[in-house]
mmCIF file of C-alpha atoms in Angstrom:
data_model
loop_
_atom_site.group_PDB
_atom_site.id
_atom_site.type_symbol
_atom_site.label_atom_id
_atom_site.label_comp_id
_atom_site.label_asym_id
_atom_site.label_seq_id
_atom_site.Cartn_x
_atom_site.Cartn_y
_atom_site.Cartn_z
ATOM 1 C CA MET A 202 78.956 109.945 134.247
ATOM 2 C CA HIS A 203 77.838 107.375 133.280
ATOM 3 C CA GLN A 204 81.553 105.082 133.072
ATOM 4 C CA ILE A 205 81.995 103.133 129.336
ATOM 5 C CA GLU A 206 83.314 99.181 129.475
ATOM 6 C CA LEU A 207 84.252 98.249 126.502
ATOM 7 C CA PRO A 208 84.885 94.745 125.439
ATOM 8 C CA ASN A 209 87.798 94.471 124.968
ATOM 9 C CA GLU A 210 90.454 92.791 127.452
ATOM 10 C CA ASN A 211 93.379 95.679 125.898
ATOM 11 C CA LYS A 212 94.870 97.643 128.664
ATOM 12 C CA LEU A 213 93.318 101.352 128.098
ATOM 13 C CA ARG A 214 95.260 103.918 126.991
ATOM 14 C CA GLU A 215 95.365 107.414 129.741
ATOM 15 C CA LEU A 216 93.635 111.014 128.060
ATOM 16 C CA LYS A 217 94.410 114.533 128.671
ATOM 17 C CA PHE A 218 91.655 116.870 127.720
ATOM 18 C CA GLU A 219 92.649 120.211 127.629
ATOM 19 C CA LYS A 220 90.230 123.114 127.504
ATOM 20 C CA ALA A 221 90.073 125.620 125.524
ATOM 21 C CA GLU A 222 86.950 127.609 125.732
ATOM 22 C CA SER A 223 88.312 131.161 124.078
ATOM 23 C CA LYS A 224 88.737 129.313 121.077
ATOM 24 C CA GLY A 225 85.862 127.328 120.878
ATOM 25 C CA HIS A 226 87.021 123.366 121.330
ATOM 26 C CA PHE A 227 88.514 121.217 123.736
ATOM 27 C CA ASP A 228 91.651 118.940 122.126
ATOM 28 C CA LEU A 229 91.681 115.566 124.099
ATOM 29 C CA ILE A 230 95.272 114.660 124.568
ATOM 30 C CA SER A 231 97.449 111.560 124.891
ATOM 31 C CA THR A 232 101.388 111.327 126.361
ATOM 32 C CA ASP A 233 103.716 109.943 123.852
ATOM 33 C CA LYS A 234 106.667 106.910 125.490
ATOM 34 C CA ASN A 235 108.691 110.167 125.917
ATOM 35 C CA GLY A 236 106.419 112.226 128.500
ATOM 36 C CA ASN A 237 105.215 114.390 125.218
ATOM 37 C CA ASP A 238 101.230 115.882 124.780
ATOM 38 C CA ILE A 239 100.373 114.853 121.312
ATOM 39 C CA ILE A 240 97.403 116.558 120.562
ATOM 40 C CA VAL A 241 94.865 113.709 118.812
ATOM 41 C CA SER A 242 91.568 114.006 116.981
ATOM 42 C CA GLU A 243 88.855 111.757 117.383
ATOM 43 C CA SER A 244 89.749 109.639 114.186
ATOM 44 C CA ASP A 245 92.308 108.872 115.291
ATOM 45 C CA LEU A 246 91.012 107.325 118.531
ATOM 46 C CA ILE A 247 88.955 105.753 116.027
ATOM 47 C CA ALA A 248 90.871 104.746 114.044
ATOM 48 C CA ASP A 249 93.633 103.785 116.642
ATOM 49 C CA MET A 250 91.875 100.766 117.708
ATOM 50 C CA GLU A 251 92.931 99.512 114.089
ATOM 51 C CA TRP A 252 96.828 99.078 116.249
ATOM 52 C CA GLY A 253 94.652 97.472 118.815
ATOM 53 C CA HIS A 254 95.161 100.609 121.087
ATOM 54 C CA TYR A 255 92.230 101.784 123.216
ATOM 55 C CA TYR A 256 91.536 104.917 125.191
ATOM 56 C CA ASP A 257 89.950 105.543 128.682
ATOM 57 C CA LEU A 258 86.880 107.925 127.498
ATOM 58 C CA ASN A 259 85.493 107.800 131.653
ATOM 59 C CA HIS A 260 86.939 111.431 132.478
ATOM 60 C CA ASP A 261 84.359 113.762 133.415
ATOM 61 C CA VAL A 262 86.356 116.567 132.829
ATOM 62 C CA VAL A 263 85.088 118.494 129.451
ATOM 63 C CA SER A 264 83.141 121.957 130.163
ATOM 64 C CA GLN A 265 79.135 121.137 129.893
ATOM 65 C CA ALA A 266 79.656 123.067 127.066
ATOM 66 C CA HIS A 267 81.360 120.867 125.095
ATOM 67 C CA ARG A 268 79.316 117.791 126.784
ATOM 68 C CA ASN A 269 76.908 116.795 123.916
ATOM 69 C CA LYS A 270 80.058 116.465 121.108
ATOM 70 C CA TYR A 271 81.503 114.535 123.288
ATOM 71 C CA ASN A 272 78.819 112.366 124.051
ATOM 72 C CA GLY A 273 78.520 111.859 121.187
ATOM 73 C CA PHE A 274 82.051 110.901 120.591
ATOM 74 C CA ARG A 275 82.125 108.633 123.240
ATOM 75 C CA LYS A 276 78.924 107.218 121.398
ATOM 76 C CA LYS A 277 80.791 106.253 118.418
ATOM 77 C CA TYR A 278 83.617 104.692 120.671
ATOM 78 C CA LEU A 279 82.100 102.485 122.141
ATOM 79 C CA ALA A 280 79.807 101.052 119.266
ATOM 80 C CA THR A 281 82.680 100.551 117.093
ATOM 81 C CA ALA A 282 85.004 98.905 120.359
ATOM 82 C CA TYR A 283 81.776 96.679 120.273
ATOM 83 C CA ASP A 284 81.548 95.962 116.769
ATOM 84 C CA LYS A 285 85.009 95.251 116.641
ATOM 85 C CA LYS A 286 84.302 92.469 119.118
ATOM 86 C CA ILE A 287 81.587 91.401 117.829
ATOM 87 C CA GLU A 288 83.573 91.184 114.131
ATOM 88 C CA GLU A 289 86.198 88.701 115.866
ATOM 89 C CA LEU A 290 83.743 86.662 117.675
ATOM 90 C CA LYS A 291 81.963 86.107 114.025
ATOM 91 C CA ASN A 292 85.259 85.304 112.416
ATOM 92 C CA GLU A 293 85.760 83.042 114.697
ATOM 93 C CA ARG A 294 82.539 81.020 114.141
ATOM 94 C CA ILE A 295 83.283 81.853 110.361
ATOM 95 C CA LEU A 296 86.498 79.619 110.685
ATOM 96 C CA ILE A 297 85.306 77.399 113.040
ATOM 97 C CA GLN A 298 82.678 75.804 110.424
ATOM 98 C CA ARG A 299 84.833 76.211 107.314
ATOM 99 C CA LEU A 300 87.344 73.992 109.347
ATOM 100 C CA LYS A 301 85.389 71.784 111.454
ATOM 101 C CA LEU A 302 81.856 71.813 109.640
ATOM 102 C CA ASP A 303 82.239 72.010 106.336
ATOM 103 C CA HIS A 304 85.987 70.432 106.753
ATOM 104 C CA VAL A 305 87.939 71.888 103.832
ATOM 105 C CA ASP A 306 90.577 71.551 104.310
ATOM 106 C CA MET A 307 89.848 68.741 102.674
ATOM 107 C CA LYS A 308 88.626 69.740 99.934
ATOM 108 C CA ASN A 309 90.316 72.339 99.276
ATOM 109 C CA SER A 310 93.996 72.189 100.871
ATOM 110 C CA VAL A 311 95.002 75.230 100.028
ATOM 111 C CA ILE A 312 92.649 77.522 101.535
ATOM 112 C CA GLY A 313 92.569 74.561 104.402
ATOM 113 C CA GLU A 314 95.611 75.730 105.604
ATOM 114 C CA ILE A 315 95.214 79.138 105.191
ATOM 115 C CA TYR A 316 92.511 79.278 107.290
ATOM 116 C CA LYS A 317 94.558 76.128 109.638
ATOM 117 C CA ASP A 318 97.387 79.618 110.237
ATOM 118 C CA LEU A 319 94.455 82.091 111.058
ATOM 119 C CA LEU A 320 92.383 79.856 114.541
ATOM 120 C CA GLU A 321 96.240 79.373 115.891
ATOM 121 C CA ASN A 322 97.043 82.973 115.023
ATOM 122 C CA MET A 323 93.443 83.789 116.495
ATOM 123 C CA LYS A 324 94.239 80.916 119.367
ATOM 124 C CA SER A 325 97.505 82.803 119.710
ATOM 125 C CA GLY A 326 95.990 85.173 120.927
ATOM 126 C CA ASN A 327 95.757 87.890 117.057
ATOM 127 C CA GLU A 328 100.284 88.995 117.310
ATOM 128 C CA ARG A 329 100.090 91.889 115.453
ATOM 129 C CA SER A 330 102.361 90.846 111.647
ATOM 130 C CA GLU A 331 104.266 92.969 111.053
ATOM 131 C CA GLN A 332 104.905 91.606 107.629
ATOM 132 C CA ALA A 333 104.473 94.749 104.560
ATOM 133 C CA GLY A 334 101.117 93.655 103.188
ATOM 134 C CA PHE A 335 99.806 93.477 106.196
ATOM 135 C CA LEU A 336 101.061 96.263 107.905
ATOM 136 C CA LEU A 337 99.450 98.062 104.350
ATOM 137 C CA GLU A 338 96.471 97.203 105.367
ATOM 138 C CA THR A 339 95.973 97.840 108.186
ATOM 139 C CA MET A 340 97.261 101.918 107.256
ATOM 140 C CA ILE A 341 95.364 101.804 105.030
ATOM 141 C CA THR A 342 91.878 100.597 106.418
ATOM 142 C CA SER A 343 93.050 102.820 109.334
ATOM 143 C CA LEU A 344 93.266 105.921 106.780
ATOM 144 C CA LEU A 345 89.680 105.185 105.365
ATOM 145 C CA ILE A 346 88.389 105.513 108.693
ATOM 146 C CA LYS A 347 89.938 108.444 109.555
ATOM 147 C CA ILE A 348 88.124 110.270 105.810
ATOM 148 C CA SER A 349 85.194 108.571 106.877
ATOM 149 C CA TYR A 350 85.116 109.650 110.301
ATOM 150 C CA ASP A 351 86.040 112.985 109.093
ATOM 151 C CA PHE A 352 84.341 114.212 106.329
ATOM 152 C CA SER A 353 80.995 111.694 106.807
ATOM 153 C CA GLU A 354 79.338 114.321 105.644
ATOM 154 C CA LYS A 355 80.990 115.114 102.868
ATOM 155 C CA TYR A 356 81.805 112.202 100.894
ATOM 156 C CA ASP A 357 80.103 109.397 102.002
ATOM 157 C CA ILE A 358 82.601 107.023 102.472
ATOM 158 C CA GLU A 359 81.706 103.923 104.606
ATOM 159 C CA VAL A 360 84.898 101.402 105.450
ATOM 160 C CA GLU A 361 84.105 97.900 106.561
ATOM 161 C CA HIS A 362 86.749 95.646 107.357
ATOM 162 C CA ALA A 363 86.385 92.350 104.951
ATOM 163 C CA THR A 364 85.612 88.324 107.262
ATOM 164 C CA VAL A 365 88.039 85.816 106.573
ATOM 165 C CA GLU A 366 86.099 84.384 104.225
ATOM 166 C CA ASP A 367 86.163 87.145 101.846
ATOM 167 C CA ASP A 368 90.234 87.265 102.531
ATOM 168 C CA VAL A 369 90.743 84.016 101.735
ATOM 169 C CA GLU A 370 88.529 82.851 99.399
ATOM 170 C CA TYR A 371 87.619 85.922 98.017
ATOM 171 C CA LYS A 372 90.898 87.602 97.978
ATOM 172 C CA ILE A 373 89.771 90.649 99.977
ATOM 173 C CA ASP A 374 91.352 93.136 101.830
ATOM 174 C CA LEU A 375 88.465 95.749 102.806
ATOM 175 C CA ILE A 376 85.267 96.827 101.419
ATOM 176 C CA VAL A 377 85.015 100.736 100.843
ATOM 177 C CA LYS A 378 81.498 101.584 100.368
ATOM 178 C CA PHE A 379 81.026 104.980 98.187
ATOM 179 C CA LYS A 380 77.713 106.171 97.542
ATOM 180 C CA ASN A 381 76.398 107.899 94.908
ATOM 181 C CA LYS A 382 77.510 111.782 95.111
ATOM 182 C CA ASN A 383 74.497 113.013 93.207
ATOM 183 C CA ARG A 384 72.203 111.464 95.613
ATOM 184 C CA ALA A 385 71.508 115.067 96.593
ATOM 185 C CA LEU A 386 70.066 115.086 93.026
ATOM 186 C CA GLU A 387 68.070 112.451 93.278
ATOM 187 C CA VAL A 388 69.639 111.130 89.948
ATOM 188 C CA ASP A 389 70.290 107.592 91.393
ATOM 189 C CA GLY A 390 71.365 106.673 94.983
ATOM 190 C CA GLU A 391 72.363 103.973 94.566
ATOM 191 C CA SER A 392 76.300 103.633 95.818
ATOM 192 C CA ALA A 393 79.025 101.365 95.120
ATOM 193 C CA THR A 394 80.532 99.388 96.972
ATOM 194 C CA LYS A 395 84.433 97.851 96.577
ATOM 195 C CA GLY A 396 86.098 94.767 97.744
ATOM 196 C CA ILE A 397 90.086 95.934 97.214
ATOM 197 C CA GLN A 398 92.667 94.115 97.870
ATOM 198 C CA LEU A 399 96.104 95.547 98.116
ATOM 199 C CA THR A 400 99.392 94.585 96.543
ATOM 200 C CA LEU A 401 102.455 96.141 96.099
ATOM 201 C CA VAL A 402 103.731 94.589 93.537
ATOM 202 C CA LYS A 403 103.570 96.811 90.613
ATOM 203 C CA PRO A 404 101.257 95.947 88.227
ATOM 204 C CA GLY A 405 102.998 94.554 83.982
ATOM 205 C CA SER A 406 105.029 92.476 86.370
ATOM 206 C CA GLU A 407 104.527 88.267 86.354
ATOM 207 C CA LYS A 408 103.424 88.377 90.276
ATOM 208 C CA TYR A 409 100.861 90.788 89.050
ATOM 209 C CA ASP A 410 98.877 89.100 86.150
ATOM 210 C CA ILE A 411 98.912 86.396 87.986
ATOM 211 C CA LYS A 412 97.584 87.903 91.390
ATOM 212 C CA LYS A 413 94.788 89.853 87.989
ATOM 213 C CA ASP A 414 93.640 86.422 87.082
ATOM 214 C CA GLN A 415 93.687 85.456 91.358
ATOM 215 C CA ILE A 416 90.326 88.603 91.298
ATOM 216 C CA TYR A 417 89.224 87.800 88.194
ATOM 217 C CA LYS A 418 88.270 84.185 88.554
ATOM 218 C CA ALA A 419 87.253 85.091 92.822
ATOM 219 C CA ASN A 420 85.255 88.227 90.931
ATOM 220 C CA SER A 421 83.971 85.055 88.758
ATOM 221 C CA ARG A 422 82.793 82.872 92.202
ATOM 222 C CA ARG A 423 81.154 86.001 94.173
ATOM 223 C CA ASN A 424 77.992 85.626 94.844
ATOM 224 C CA LYS A 425 76.426 88.582 92.266
ATOM 225 C CA LYS A 426 73.754 88.916 95.100
ATOM 226 C CA ASP A 427 77.127 89.384 97.687
ATOM 227 C CA LYS A 428 77.333 92.830 99.569
ATOM 228 C CA ILE A 429 80.271 94.421 96.782
ATOM 229 C CA ASP A 430 79.237 95.541 92.974
ATOM 230 C CA ASP A 431 82.725 95.095 92.218
ATOM 231 C CA LEU A 432 86.123 93.282 93.523
ATOM 232 C CA VAL A 433 89.571 95.165 91.973
ATOM 233 C CA LEU A 434 92.735 94.418 92.510
ATOM 234 C CA ILE A 435 94.738 97.430 93.695
ATOM 235 C CA SER A 436 98.490 97.743 93.170
ATOM 236 C CA VAL A 437 99.673 100.753 95.720
ATOM 237 C CA ASP A 438 102.926 102.300 94.135
ATOM 238 C CA LEU A 439 104.881 101.592 96.856
ATOM 239 C CA GLU A 440 108.384 100.371 98.583
ATOM 240 C CA ASN A 441 108.306 97.586 101.405
ATOM 241 C CA ARG A 442 110.998 100.966 102.362
ATOM 242 C CA GLU A 443 108.625 102.810 103.019
ATOM 243 C CA ILE A 444 105.959 101.077 104.592
ATOM 244 C CA SER A 445 108.852 99.444 107.362
ATOM 245 C CA LYS A 446 110.144 102.885 108.427
ATOM 246 C CA ALA A 447 106.340 104.596 109.133
ATOM 247 C CA TYR A 448 106.039 101.790 111.185
ATOM 248 C CA ASP A 449 109.762 101.239 113.260
ATOM 249 C CA GLU A 450 109.148 104.942 113.614
ATOM 250 C CA TRP A 451 106.180 104.541 115.181
ATOM 251 C CA LYS A 452 107.286 101.962 117.311
ATOM 252 C CA LYS A 453 110.533 103.541 118.108
ATOM 253 C CA ARG A 454 107.705 105.756 119.822
ATOM 254 C CA GLY A 455 106.237 103.779 121.541
ATOM 255 C CA GLU A 456 103.146 103.344 118.951
ATOM 256 C CA PRO A 457 101.643 107.350 119.798
ATOM 257 C CA ALA A 458 98.166 108.312 118.757
ATOM 258 C CA GLY A 459 97.358 108.365 114.811
ATOM 259 C CA GLY A 460 99.736 105.238 113.795
ATOM 260 C CA PRO A 461 102.197 104.502 111.917
ATOM 261 C CA GLU A 462 100.620 105.869 108.607
ATOM 262 C CA LYS A 463 100.716 109.194 110.201
ATOM 263 C CA PHE A 464 104.629 109.146 109.787
ATOM 264 C CA PHE A 465 103.866 108.696 105.911
ATOM 265 C CA LYS A 466 104.714 112.384 104.678
ATOM 266 C CA THR A 467 101.416 114.169 102.676
ATOM 267 C CA ASP A 468 102.521 113.720 99.335
ATOM 268 C CA LEU A 469 102.428 109.196 99.382
ATOM 269 C CA ILE A 470 99.113 109.755 101.148
ATOM 270 C CA VAL A 471 97.089 111.384 98.922
ATOM 271 C CA ASN A 472 99.344 111.100 95.538
ATOM 272 C CA LYS A 473 100.984 107.628 96.015
ATOM 273 C CA ILE A 474 97.647 105.197 98.566
ATOM 274 C CA LEU A 475 94.231 107.762 98.380
ATOM 275 C CA LYS A 476 94.482 107.902 94.563
ATOM 276 C CA GLY A 477 94.966 104.652 93.801
ATOM 277 C CA ILE A 478 91.936 103.548 96.307
ATOM 278 C CA PHE A 479 90.010 106.489 94.967
ATOM 279 C CA GLN A 480 90.605 105.479 91.418
ATOM 280 C CA GLU A 481 87.233 105.356 88.742
ATOM 281 C CA THR A 482 84.889 106.158 91.764
ATOM 282 C CA GLU A 483 83.378 109.654 91.953
ATOM 283 C CA LEU A 484 86.576 110.821 95.062
ATOM 284 C CA ASP A 485 88.225 109.617 91.721
ATOM 285 C CA LEU A 486 92.032 112.641 91.885
ATOM 286 C CA SER A 487 92.928 112.368 89.027
ATOM 287 C CA ASP A 488 90.088 113.860 87.400
ATOM 288 C CA PRO A 489 90.472 117.349 87.773
ATOM 289 C CA GLU A 490 87.519 118.093 88.451
ATOM 290 C CA ASN A 491 88.187 116.469 91.670
ATOM 291 C CA LYS A 492 91.203 119.373 91.993
ATOM 292 C CA ASN A 493 89.176 120.279 95.123
ATOM 293 C CA ILE A 494 89.221 117.303 96.808
ATOM 294 C CA LYS A 495 92.463 116.409 96.618
ATOM 295 C CA ASN A 496 93.478 119.823 98.185
ATOM 296 C CA GLU A 497 90.983 119.596 101.355
ATOM 297 C CA LEU A 498 92.541 115.996 101.502
ATOM 298 C CA TRP A 499 95.911 117.021 100.820
ATOM 299 C CA GLU A 500 95.540 120.253 103.650
ATOM 300 C CA TYR A 501 94.074 117.687 106.264
ATOM 301 C CA PHE A 502 97.172 115.209 106.413
ATOM 302 C CA GLU A 503 99.021 118.286 106.107
ATOM 303 C CA GLY A 504 97.553 119.344 108.864
ATOM 304 C CA LYS A 505 97.550 115.627 111.338
ATOM 305 C CA MET B 132 88.718 83.922 121.858
ATOM 306 C CA SER B 133 87.083 80.806 122.884
ATOM 307 C CA ASN B 134 89.008 77.476 124.126
ATOM 308 C CA PHE B 135 88.214 75.064 121.290
ATOM 309 C CA GLU B 136 90.218 72.724 120.679
ATOM 310 C CA GLY B 137 88.208 70.612 118.285
ATOM 311 C CA GLN B 138 89.900 66.746 119.617
ATOM 312 C CA PRO B 139 87.338 65.000 120.430
ATOM 313 C CA GLY B 140 88.360 60.850 118.883
ATOM 314 C CA ASN B 141 85.413 61.227 115.524
ATOM 315 C CA LYS B 142 84.433 63.172 113.170
ATOM 316 C CA GLN B 143 80.889 62.751 114.209
ATOM 317 C CA GLU B 144 81.973 63.635 118.279
ATOM 318 C CA LEU B 145 84.278 66.386 116.560
ATOM 319 C CA GLU B 146 80.904 67.682 114.183
ATOM 320 C CA ILE B 147 78.771 68.377 117.113
ATOM 321 C CA SER B 148 81.784 69.811 119.441
ATOM 322 C CA ALA B 149 82.070 72.324 116.277
ATOM 323 C CA GLN B 150 78.510 72.904 116.132
ATOM 324 C CA GLU B 151 77.800 72.946 119.633
ATOM 325 C CA LYS B 152 81.010 76.246 120.068
ATOM 326 C CA ILE B 153 79.416 77.609 117.264
ATOM 327 C CA THR B 154 76.261 77.704 119.276
ATOM 328 C CA GLU B 155 77.716 79.085 121.481
ATOM 329 C CA LEU B 156 79.792 81.368 119.396
ATOM 330 C CA THR B 157 76.522 82.874 118.286
ATOM 331 C CA GLN B 158 74.998 82.937 121.670
ATOM 332 C CA GLN B 159 77.894 85.587 122.304
ATOM 333 C CA ILE B 160 77.268 87.730 119.490
ATOM 334 C CA LYS B 161 74.270 87.987 120.139
ATOM 335 C CA ASP B 162 74.250 88.988 123.786
ATOM 336 C CA LEU B 163 76.958 91.863 122.632
ATOM 337 C CA GLU B 164 74.958 93.565 120.488
ATOM 338 C CA LEU B 165 71.915 93.094 123.359
ATOM 339 C CA GLU B 166 74.727 94.975 125.786
ATOM 340 C CA LYS B 167 75.741 97.194 123.253
ATOM 341 C CA ASN B 168 72.583 98.829 122.449
ATOM 342 C CA GLU B 169 71.995 99.326 126.207
ATOM 343 C CA LYS B 170 75.405 101.148 126.180
ATOM 344 C CA LEU B 171 74.142 103.336 123.638
ATOM 345 C CA ALA B 172 71.104 104.464 125.082
ATOM 346 C CA GLU B 173 72.676 104.989 129.067
ATOM 347 C CA LEU B 174 74.841 107.404 127.305
ATOM 348 C CA ASP B 175 72.001 108.940 125.955
ATOM 349 C CA ILE B 176 70.758 109.598 129.378
ATOM 350 C CA ILE B 177 73.999 111.295 130.096
ATOM 351 C CA PRO B 178 73.189 114.993 129.462
ATOM 352 C CA THR B 179 71.056 115.694 131.791
ATOM 353 C CA LYS B 180 72.748 113.675 134.605
ATOM 354 C CA MET B 181 75.949 114.739 134.203
ATOM 355 C CA LYS B 182 77.241 116.604 137.301
ATOM 356 C CA LYS B 183 79.219 119.937 136.153
#
């Protein structure tokens, strides 16, 4: 079997493969810190890259019947790992361009300081921030990657990381592309790409109004031909403690596959997080017409 | 992560150094994109070559 070598320097985690021929599938099994085997999905492993965890997919133990499927997954995994590494280098290039050639720090000291901090952080090895806002952003990106992977035939969602420039200058945390659900009917075939800024600040507060104003200004500065159609502020109805509780639990258990979001209750994922992210899209979970989608997502996360 | 430090003495030297680093990063990005495609192409031929 061709060995796959990932471009990242991270230590690879071991996986075991459990054949379950009679059930017509095979399971990918990861072992947690306490030596317990946990069945993980392909999407869990892909999304785990968000948390800096990479897995060794060089075992040739999958039966012939499942090799095509396994190989398809290995390709997807390899491509995603490369894309992440390429994104990292592109971000470094942007930081150098903006600081050393555009001298943005001399034109706007606030933005300049943020860029400087990001470059310093990159040099020091990208330590994961444990600040609630950053954790939330990673958890939500990871949840959306899982949905996009597991429902790719149904929902047509694509998740893209914002670049450092998107983040610093346009307040974009992540980019989600929602393709038109009526595409099959050839209504217009258009898609909507939303730049999203997440916040834990509640609507109605002064802080929220300030953020809303920042988004409004960022939207007006944006080149209308750029990669997003709209930039929106989404207030996620969560408390800091709910985020740190899930994160602490995940850390305590040795950062098992599936990310800290695995320790969120389904109600919180569907009714608080996804409801907010999907609002005013074709997947709007408040829309009674999307009751089936909501139920499907509920069952999906219950099974995770 | 690169070892770009940006320490030269004057603005012009700093900009040349930054430009060189950008060129180097651009080349690394191109190389990685090529490497990715080559590795994916290798995996495409696996099913007929994998041993039992």
